[in-house]
Structures are given as structure tokens and as C-alpha cells.
């Protein structure tokens, strides 16, 4: 697992309401819904979230199991992105 994903825990996501990050041109965004207990997650490339046309989104529960599923999903999307870049 990429080191940037490995450090994520339910508490880690309390750092900000919206968090964005990137590994090169692979970009990701998390928006936490504390009341609903959901992490809205998106991956995209090259441009900002608002302009991205290749955006893929998924929601995950904001708990241990949900964060583990989020990390696995994020890793799979990153590997797929890397494979497309050749």
C-alpha cells in the first residue's frame, strides 16, 4: 500500500472537513460528513476536483472497517492509474 494511504485512520480524517492530496497527477479528495458518519471520496487526475472529467466517487462509512475499505479502493484506483500511464 502506498505510504500516503497507509497512515489513514478514522481519526486522521478529522483533520479537515475537506482534504485533498496527490501523488504526481493522481489526485484524491475526501469530504467528511460527521453527522452522517460518511467519507465522500473521489479520485481524478490532472486538474482540480471541480473541473475533472475523469472523476470517480465512492462513499465509505467513517469507521475502522470503512476506512480500511476506502484505503483498498484508493490503492486499486492508484494502481489502475499507474498502469494506464505505462
PDB file of N, CA and C in Angstrom:
ATOM      1  N   UNK A   1       0.846  -1.180   0.000  1.00  0.00           N
ATOM      2  CA  UNK A   1       0.000   0.000   0.000  1.00  0.00           C
ATOM      3  C   UNK A   1       0.893   1.244   0.000  1.00  0.00           C
ATOM      4  N   UNK A   2       0.454   2.233  -0.759  1.00  0.00           N
ATOM      5  CA  UNK A   2       1.231   3.474  -0.820  1.00  0.00           C
ATOM      6  C   UNK A   2       1.293   4.093   0.583  1.00  0.00           C
ATOM      7  N   UNK A   3       2.449   4.607   0.978  1.00  0.00           N
ATOM      8  CA  UNK A   3       2.604   5.173   2.330  1.00  0.00           C
ATOM      9  C   UNK A   3       1.601   6.284   2.650  1.00  0.00           C
ATOM     10  N   UNK A   4       1.199   7.067   1.655  1.00  0.00           N
ATOM     11  CA  UNK A   4       0.231   8.132   1.913  1.00  0.00           C
ATOM     12  C   UNK A   4      -1.130   7.572   2.311  1.00  0.00           C
ATOM     13  N   UNK A   5      -1.474   6.379   1.839  1.00  0.00           N
ATOM     14  CA  UNK A   5      -2.757   5.774   2.182  1.00  0.00           C
ATOM     15  C   UNK A   5      -2.661   5.003   3.497  1.00  0.00           C
ATOM     16  N   UNK A   6      -1.526   4.391   3.748  1.00  0.00           N
ATOM     17  CA  UNK A   6      -1.350   3.527   4.916  1.00  0.00           C
ATOM     18  C   UNK A   6      -1.582   4.267   6.233  1.00  0.00           C
ATOM     19  N   UNK A   7      -1.279   5.544   6.279  1.00  0.00           N
ATOM     20  CA  UNK A   7      -1.396   6.305   7.534  1.00  0.00           C
ATOM     21  C   UNK A   7      -2.822   6.727   7.873  1.00  0.00           C
ATOM     22  N   UNK A   8      -3.760   6.497   6.984  1.00  0.00           N
ATOM     23  CA  UNK A   8      -5.138   6.957   7.197  1.00  0.00           C
ATOM     24  C   UNK A   8      -5.867   6.095   8.224  1.00  0.00           C
ATOM     25  N   UNK A   9      -6.532   6.778   9.160  1.00  0.00           N
ATOM     26  CA  UNK A   9      -7.361   6.148  10.191  1.00  0.00           C
ATOM     27  C   UNK A   9      -8.632   6.993  10.323  1.00  0.00           C
ATOM     28  N   UNK A  10      -9.652   6.506  11.008  1.00  0.00           N
ATOM     29  CA  UNK A  10     -10.830   7.352  11.205  1.00  0.00           C
ATOM     30  C   UNK A  10     -10.478   8.697  11.856  1.00  0.00           C
ATOM     31  N   UNK A  11      -9.552   8.705  12.789  1.00  0.00           N
ATOM     32  CA  UNK A  11      -9.133   9.951  13.444  1.00  0.00           C
ATOM     33  C   UNK A  11      -8.393  10.868  12.477  1.00  0.00           C
ATOM     34  N   UNK A  12      -7.593  10.309  11.581  1.00  0.00           N
ATOM     35  CA  UNK A  12      -6.835  11.085  10.591  1.00  0.00           C
ATOM     36  C   UNK A  12      -7.768  11.981   9.791  1.00  0.00           C
ATOM     37  N   UNK A  13      -8.980  11.489   9.496  1.00  0.00           N
ATOM     38  CA  UNK A  13      -9.923  12.251   8.678  1.00  0.00           C
ATOM     39  C   UNK A  13     -10.575  13.402   9.428  1.00  0.00           C
ATOM     40  N   UNK A  14     -10.298  13.554  10.706  1.00  0.00           N
ATOM     41  CA  UNK A  14     -10.842  14.675  11.469  1.00  0.00           C
ATOM     42  C   UNK A  14      -9.997  15.939  11.315  1.00  0.00           C
ATOM     43  N   UNK A  15      -8.921  15.856  10.550  1.00  0.00           N
ATOM     44  CA  UNK A  15      -8.013  16.987  10.357  1.00  0.00           C
ATOM     45  C   UNK A  15      -8.680  18.160   9.665  1.00  0.00           C
ATOM     46  N   UNK A  16      -9.589  17.881   8.730  1.00  0.00           N
ATOM     47  CA  UNK A  16     -10.252  18.937   7.976  1.00  0.00           C
ATOM     48  C   UNK A  16     -11.569  18.407   7.441  1.00  0.00           C
ATOM     49  N   UNK A  17     -12.502  19.278   7.160  1.00  0.00           N
ATOM     50  CA  UNK A  17     -13.775  18.856   6.581  1.00  0.00           C
ATOM     51  C   UNK A  17     -13.557  18.320   5.170  1.00  0.00           C
ATOM     52  N   UNK A  18     -12.751  19.036   4.381  1.00  0.00           N
ATOM     53  CA  UNK A  18     -12.388  18.590   3.033  1.00  0.00           C
ATOM     54  C   UNK A  18     -10.875  18.507   2.978  1.00  0.00           C
ATOM     55  N   UNK A  19     -10.390  17.386   2.488  1.00  0.00           N
ATOM     56  CA  UNK A  19      -8.950  17.168   2.385  1.00  0.00           C
ATOM     57  C   UNK A  19      -8.649  16.709   0.968  1.00  0.00           C
ATOM     58  N   UNK A  20      -7.651  17.326   0.350  1.00  0.00           N
ATOM     59  CA  UNK A  20      -7.207  16.896  -0.969  1.00  0.00           C
ATOM     60  C   UNK A  20      -5.733  16.533  -0.906  1.00  0.00           C
ATOM     61  N   UNK A  21      -5.334  15.643  -1.794  1.00  0.00           N
ATOM     62  CA  UNK A  21      -3.943  15.237  -1.871  1.00  0.00           C
ATOM     63  C   UNK A  21      -3.648  14.707  -3.259  1.00  0.00           C
ATOM     64  N   UNK A  22      -2.373  14.440  -3.507  1.00  0.00           N
ATOM     65  CA  UNK A  22      -1.997  13.904  -4.808  1.00  0.00           C
ATOM     66  C   UNK A  22      -0.691  13.133  -4.710  1.00  0.00           C
ATOM     67  N   UNK A  23      -0.537  12.247  -5.678  1.00  0.00           N
ATOM     68  CA  UNK A  23       0.721  11.557  -5.918  1.00  0.00           C
ATOM     69  C   UNK A  23       0.980  11.805  -7.391  1.00  0.00           C
ATOM     70  N   UNK A  24       1.829  12.760  -7.692  1.00  0.00           N
ATOM     71  CA  UNK A  24       2.009  13.171  -9.084  1.00  0.00           C
ATOM     72  C   UNK A  24       0.699  13.747  -9.599  1.00  0.00           C
ATOM     73  N   UNK A  25       0.226  13.240 -10.738  1.00  0.00           N
ATOM     74  CA  UNK A  25      -1.026  13.711 -11.329  1.00  0.00           C
ATOM     75  C   UNK A  25      -2.246  12.936 -10.820  1.00  0.00           C
ATOM     76  N   UNK A  26      -2.044  11.893 -10.023  1.00  0.00           N
ATOM     77  CA  UNK A  26      -3.147  11.163  -9.410  1.00  0.00           C
ATOM     78  C   UNK A  26      -3.618  11.968  -8.207  1.00  0.00           C
ATOM     79  N   UNK A  27      -4.859  12.368  -8.234  1.00  0.00           N
ATOM     80  CA  UNK A  27      -5.380  13.240  -7.182  1.00  0.00           C
ATOM     81  C   UNK A  27      -6.544  12.567  -6.458  1.00  0.00           C
ATOM     82  N   UNK A  28      -6.717  12.938  -5.199  1.00  0.00           N
ATOM     83  CA  UNK A  28      -7.819  12.392  -4.416  1.00  0.00           C
ATOM     84  C   UNK A  28      -8.370  13.472  -3.507  1.00  0.00           C
ATOM     85  N   UNK A  29      -9.625  13.268  -3.108  1.00  0.00           N
ATOM     86  CA  UNK A  29     -10.333  14.250  -2.286  1.00  0.00           C
ATOM     87  C   UNK A  29     -11.249  13.503  -1.330  1.00  0.00           C
ATOM     88  N   UNK A  30     -11.270  13.961  -0.093  1.00  0.00           N
ATOM     89  CA  UNK A  30     -12.151  13.405   0.924  1.00  0.00           C
ATOM     90  C   UNK A  30     -12.985  14.539   1.500  1.00  0.00           C
ATOM     91  N   UNK A  31     -14.274  14.302   1.625  1.00  0.00           N
ATOM     92  CA  UNK A  31     -15.160  15.254   2.295  1.00  0.00           C
ATOM     93  C   UNK A  31     -15.896  14.476   3.378  1.00  0.00           C
ATOM     94  N   UNK A  32     -15.699  14.878   4.604  1.00  0.00           N
ATOM     95  CA  UNK A  32     -16.310  14.169   5.723  1.00  0.00           C
ATOM     96  C   UNK A  32     -17.672  14.708   6.079  1.00  0.00           C
ATOM     97  N   UNK A  33     -18.621  13.815   6.253  1.00  0.00           N
ATOM     98  CA  UNK A  33     -19.963  14.142   6.729  1.00  0.00           C
ATOM     99  C   UNK A  33     -20.052  13.575   8.147  1.00  0.00           C
ATOM    100  N   UNK A  34     -19.725  14.394   9.118  1.00  0.00           N
ATOM    101  CA  UNK A  34     -19.677  13.925  10.509  1.00  0.00           C
ATOM    102  C   UNK A  34     -21.031  13.483  11.027  1.00  0.00           C
ATOM    103  N   UNK A  35     -22.065  14.208  10.677  1.00  0.00           N
ATOM    104  CA  UNK A  35     -23.403  13.841  11.150  1.00  0.00           C
ATOM    105  C   UNK A  35     -23.859  12.514  10.558  1.00  0.00           C
ATOM    106  N   UNK A  36     -23.560  12.304   9.279  1.00  0.00           N
ATOM    107  CA  UNK A  36     -23.962  11.076   8.615  1.00  0.00           C
ATOM    108  C   UNK A  36     -22.976   9.937   8.780  1.00  0.00           C
ATOM    109  N   UNK A  37     -21.776  10.257   9.305  1.00  0.00           N
ATOM    110  CA  UNK A  37     -20.754   9.240   9.502  1.00  0.00           C
ATOM    111  C   UNK A  37     -20.229   8.654   8.200  1.00  0.00           C
ATOM    112  N   UNK A  38     -20.104   9.515   7.182  1.00  0.00           N
ATOM    113  CA  UNK A  38     -19.699   9.064   5.850  1.00  0.00           C
ATOM    114  C   UNK A  38     -18.498   9.876   5.367  1.00  0.00           C
ATOM    115  N   UNK A  39     -17.607   9.186   4.662  1.00  0.00           N
ATOM    116  CA  UNK A  39     -16.495   9.844   3.976  1.00  0.00           C
ATOM    117  C   UNK A  39     -16.770   9.785   2.480  1.00  0.00           C
ATOM    118  N   UNK A  40     -16.993  10.939   1.868  1.00  0.00           N
ATOM    119  CA  UNK A  40     -17.205  11.032   0.426  1.00  0.00           C
ATOM    120  C   UNK A  40     -15.817  11.107  -0.211  1.00  0.00           C
ATOM    121  N   UNK A  41     -15.491  10.142  -1.039  1.00  0.00           N
ATOM    122  CA  UNK A  41     -14.151  10.007  -1.590  1.00  0.00           C
ATOM    123  C   UNK A  41     -14.194  10.120  -3.106  1.00  0.00           C
ATOM    124  N   UNK A  42     -13.205  10.801  -3.679  1.00  0.00           N
ATOM    125  CA  UNK A  42     -13.115  10.916  -5.131  1.00  0.00           C
ATOM    126  C   UNK A  42     -11.661  10.792  -5.562  1.00  0.00           C
ATOM    127  N   UNK A  43     -11.464  10.229  -6.746  1.00  0.00           N
ATOM    128  CA  UNK A  43     -10.150  10.203  -7.388  1.00  0.00           C
ATOM    129  C   UNK A  43     -10.315  10.806  -8.777  1.00  0.00           C
ATOM    130  N   UNK A  44      -9.266  11.447  -9.260  1.00  0.00           N
ATOM    131  CA  UNK A  44      -9.282  12.114 -10.552  1.00  0.00           C
ATOM    132  C   UNK A  44      -7.852  12.444 -10.921  1.00  0.00           C
ATOM    133  N   UNK A  45      -7.642  13.058 -12.085  1.00  0.00           N
ATOM    134  CA  UNK A  45      -6.268  13.374 -12.481  1.00  0.00           C
ATOM    135  C   UNK A  45      -6.195  14.709 -13.210  1.00  0.00           C
ATOM    136  N   UNK A  46      -5.019  15.271 -13.170  1.00  0.00           N
ATOM    137  CA  UNK A  46      -4.586  16.429 -13.966  1.00  0.00           C
ATOM    138  C   UNK A  46      -5.147  17.802 -13.604  1.00  0.00           C
ATOM    139  N   UNK A  47      -6.396  17.898 -13.199  1.00  0.00           N
ATOM    140  CA  UNK A  47      -6.984  19.205 -12.899  1.00  0.00           C
ATOM    141  C   UNK A  47      -7.668  19.159 -11.540  1.00  0.00           C
ATOM    142  N   UNK A  48      -8.222  20.276 -11.136  1.00  0.00           N
ATOM    143  CA  UNK A  48      -8.906  20.331  -9.849  1.00  0.00           C
ATOM    144  C   UNK A  48     -10.180  19.487  -9.858  1.00  0.00           C
ATOM    145  N   UNK A  49     -10.661  19.169  -8.678  1.00  0.00           N
ATOM    146  CA  UNK A  49     -11.862  18.345  -8.497  1.00  0.00           C
ATOM    147  C   UNK A  49     -13.044  18.901  -9.288  1.00  0.00           C
ATOM    148  N   UNK A  50     -13.235  20.201  -9.199  1.00  0.00           N
ATOM    149  CA  UNK A  50     -14.396  20.825  -9.828  1.00  0.00           C
ATOM    150  C   UNK A  50     -14.383  20.702 -11.353  1.00  0.00           C
ATOM    151  N   UNK A  51     -13.207  20.648 -11.958  1.00  0.00           N
ATOM    152  CA  UNK A  51     -13.099  20.581 -13.420  1.00  0.00           C
ATOM    153  C   UNK A  51     -12.822  19.181 -13.961  1.00  0.00           C
ATOM    154  N   UNK A  52     -12.510  18.243 -13.094  1.00  0.00           N
ATOM    155  CA  UNK A  52     -12.116  16.898 -13.537  1.00  0.00           C
ATOM    156  C   UNK A  52     -13.261  16.197 -14.263  1.00  0.00           C
ATOM    157  N   UNK A  53     -12.945  15.651 -15.421  1.00  0.00           N
ATOM    158  CA  UNK A  53     -13.933  14.900 -16.187  1.00  0.00           C
ATOM    159  C   UNK A  53     -13.771  13.397 -15.986  1.00  0.00           C
ATOM    160  N   UNK A  54     -12.675  12.989 -15.360  1.00  0.00           N
ATOM    161  CA  UNK A  54     -12.424  11.563 -15.108  1.00  0.00           C
ATOM    162  C   UNK A  54     -12.658  11.185 -13.647  1.00  0.00           C
ATOM    163  N   UNK A  55     -13.460  11.976 -12.975  1.00  0.00           N
ATOM    164  CA  UNK A  55     -13.700  11.795 -11.541  1.00  0.00           C
ATOM    165  C   UNK A  55     -14.479  10.509 -11.272  1.00  0.00           C
ATOM    166  N   UNK A  56     -14.001   9.720 -10.293  1.00  0.00           N
ATOM    167  CA  UNK A  56     -14.710   8.541  -9.797  1.00  0.00           C
ATOM    168  C   UNK A  56     -14.952   8.772  -8.315  1.00  0.00           C
ATOM    169  N   UNK A  57     -16.167   8.484  -7.857  1.00  0.00           N
ATOM    170  CA  UNK A  57     -16.525   8.767  -6.473  1.00  0.00           C
ATOM    171  C   UNK A  57     -17.122   7.536  -5.789  1.00  0.00           C
ATOM    172  N   UNK A  58     -16.898   7.489  -4.490  1.00  0.00           N
ATOM    173  CA  UNK A  58     -17.437   6.386  -3.675  1.00  0.00           C
ATOM    174  C   UNK A  58     -17.559   6.892  -2.241  1.00  0.00           C
ATOM    175  N   UNK A  59     -18.604   6.457  -1.559  1.00  0.00           N
ATOM    176  CA  UNK A  59     -18.794   6.789  -0.148  1.00  0.00           C
ATOM    177  C   UNK A  59     -18.406   5.591   0.709  1.00  0.00           C
ATOM    178  N   UNK A  60     -17.844   5.894   1.880  1.00  0.00           N
ATOM    179  CA  UNK A  60     -17.424   4.863   2.830  1.00  0.00           C
ATOM    180  C   UNK A  60     -17.865   5.266   4.224  1.00  0.00           C
ATOM    181  N   UNK A  61     -18.224   4.282   5.073  1.00  0.00           N
ATOM    182  CA  UNK A  61     -18.539   4.592   6.467  1.00  0.00           C
ATOM    183  C   UNK A  61     -17.300   5.161   7.170  1.00  0.00           C
ATOM    184  N   UNK A  62     -17.540   6.106   8.051  1.00  0.00           N
ATOM    185  CA  UNK A  62     -16.448   6.751   8.786  1.00  0.00           C
ATOM    186  C   UNK A  62     -16.178   5.952  10.062  1.00  0.00           C
ATOM    187  N   UNK A  63     -15.651   4.748   9.877  1.00  0.00           N
ATOM    188  CA  UNK A  63     -15.271   3.890  10.995  1.00  0.00           C
ATOM    189  C   UNK A  63     -14.079   3.038  10.542  1.00  0.00           C
ATOM    190  N   UNK A  64     -13.596   2.168  11.409  1.00  0.00           N
ATOM    191  CA  UNK A  64     -12.399   1.366  11.085  1.00  0.00           C
ATOM    192  C   UNK A  64     -12.582   0.553   9.801  1.00  0.00           C
ATOM    193  N   UNK A  65     -13.692  -0.176   9.700  1.00  0.00           N
ATOM    194  CA  UNK A  65     -13.925  -1.009   8.521  1.00  0.00           C
ATOM    195  C   UNK A  65     -14.076  -0.159   7.262  1.00  0.00           C
ATOM    196  N   UNK A  66     -14.780   0.947   7.382  1.00  0.00           N
ATOM    197  CA  UNK A  66     -14.968   1.837   6.235  1.00  0.00           C
ATOM    198  C   UNK A  66     -13.665   2.433   5.748  1.00  0.00           C
ATOM    199  N   UNK A  67     -12.823   2.844   6.679  1.00  0.00           N
ATOM    200  CA  UNK A  67     -11.532   3.430   6.294  1.00  0.00           C
ATOM    201  C   UNK A  67     -10.633   2.371   5.656  1.00  0.00           C
ATOM    202  N   UNK A  68     -10.674   1.145   6.141  1.00  0.00           N
ATOM    203  CA  UNK A  68      -9.892   0.073   5.510  1.00  0.00           C
ATOM    204  C   UNK A  68     -10.381  -0.176   4.083  1.00  0.00           C
ATOM    205  N   UNK A  69     -11.704  -0.162   3.885  1.00  0.00           N
ATOM    206  CA  UNK A  69     -12.261  -0.330   2.540  1.00  0.00           C
ATOM    207  C   UNK A  69     -11.876   0.848   1.649  1.00  0.00           C
ATOM    208  N   UNK A  70     -11.920   2.055   2.202  1.00  0.00           N
ATOM    209  CA  UNK A  70     -11.519   3.251   1.467  1.00  0.00           C
ATOM    210  C   UNK A  70     -10.069   3.131   1.008  1.00  0.00           C
ATOM    211  N   UNK A  71      -9.186   2.726   1.902  1.00  0.00           N
ATOM    212  CA  UNK A  71      -7.759   2.599   1.563  1.00  0.00           C
ATOM    213  C   UNK A  71      -7.541   1.559   0.465  1.00  0.00           C
ATOM    214  N   UNK A  72      -8.255   0.451   0.527  1.00  0.00           N
ATOM    215  CA  UNK A  72      -8.136  -0.577  -0.505  1.00  0.00           C
ATOM    216  C   UNK A  72      -8.634  -0.051  -1.851  1.00  0.00           C
ATOM    217  N   UNK A  73      -9.760   0.651  -1.838  1.00  0.00           N
ATOM    218  CA  UNK A  73     -10.317   1.236  -3.062  1.00  0.00           C
ATOM    219  C   UNK A  73      -9.346   2.255  -3.647  1.00  0.00           C
ATOM    220  N   UNK A  74      -8.813   3.110  -2.779  1.00  0.00           N
ATOM    221  CA  UNK A  74      -7.871   4.141  -3.217  1.00  0.00           C
ATOM    222  C   UNK A  74      -6.612   3.510  -3.816  1.00  0.00           C
ATOM    223  N   UNK A  75      -6.098   2.481  -3.182  1.00  0.00           N
ATOM    224  CA  UNK A  75      -4.911   1.792  -3.696  1.00  0.00           C
ATOM    225  C   UNK A  75      -5.196   1.174  -5.065  1.00  0.00           C
ATOM    226  N   UNK A  76      -6.356   0.544  -5.227  1.00  0.00           N
ATOM    227  CA  UNK A  76      -6.723  -0.061  -6.513  1.00  0.00           C
ATOM    228  C   UNK A  76      -6.834   1.000  -7.605  1.00  0.00           C
ATOM    229  N   UNK A  77      -7.422   2.135  -7.283  1.00  0.00           N
ATOM    230  CA  UNK A  77      -7.546   3.222  -8.260  1.00  0.00           C
ATOM    231  C   UNK A  77      -6.176   3.778  -8.621  1.00  0.00           C
ATOM    232  N   UNK A  78      -5.290   3.886  -7.633  1.00  0.00           N
ATOM    233  CA  UNK A  78      -3.927   4.371  -7.896  1.00  0.00           C
ATOM    234  C   UNK A  78      -3.171   3.403  -8.799  1.00  0.00           C
ATOM    235  N   UNK A  79      -3.276   2.102  -8.522  1.00  0.00           N
ATOM    236  CA  UNK A  79      -2.593   1.111  -9.354  1.00  0.00           C
ATOM    237  C   UNK A  79      -3.140   1.118 -10.781  1.00  0.00           C
ATOM    238  N   UNK A  80      -4.457   1.259 -10.931  1.00  0.00           N
ATOM    239  CA  UNK A  80      -5.052   1.335 -12.263  1.00  0.00           C
ATOM    240  C   UNK A  80      -4.562   2.577 -13.004  1.00  0.00           C
ATOM    241  N   UNK A  81      -4.476   3.687 -12.287  1.00  0.00           N
ATOM    242  CA  UNK A  81      -3.959   4.928 -12.886  1.00  0.00           C
ATOM    243  C   UNK A  81      -2.527   4.728 -13.357  1.00  0.00           C
ATOM    244  N   UNK A  82      -1.701   4.144 -12.519  1.00  0.00           N
ATOM    245  CA  UNK A  82      -0.289   3.910 -12.879  1.00  0.00           C
ATOM    246  C   UNK A  82      -0.173   2.985 -14.095  1.00  0.00           C
ATOM    247  N   UNK A  83      -1.025   1.971 -14.168  1.00  0.00           N
ATOM    248  CA  UNK A  83      -0.991   1.026 -15.293  1.00  0.00           C
ATOM    249  C   UNK A  83      -1.358   1.754 -16.594  1.00  0.00           C
ATOM    250  N   UNK A  84      -2.309   2.688 -16.537  1.00  0.00           N
ATOM    251  CA  UNK A  84      -2.697   3.439 -17.736  1.00  0.00           C
ATOM    252  C   UNK A  84      -1.579   4.374 -18.201  1.00  0.00           C
ATOM    253  N   UNK A  85      -0.778   4.843 -17.247  1.00  0.00           N
ATOM    254  CA  UNK A  85       0.302   5.767 -17.592  1.00  0.00           C
ATOM    255  C   UNK A  85       1.483   5.058 -18.232  1.00  0.00           C
ATOM    256  N   UNK A  86       1.535   3.742 -18.015  1.00  0.00           N
ATOM    257  CA  UNK A  86       2.572   2.885 -18.610  1.00  0.00           C
ATOM    258  C   UNK A  86       3.917   3.144 -18.148  1.00  0.00           C
TER     259      UNK A  86
END
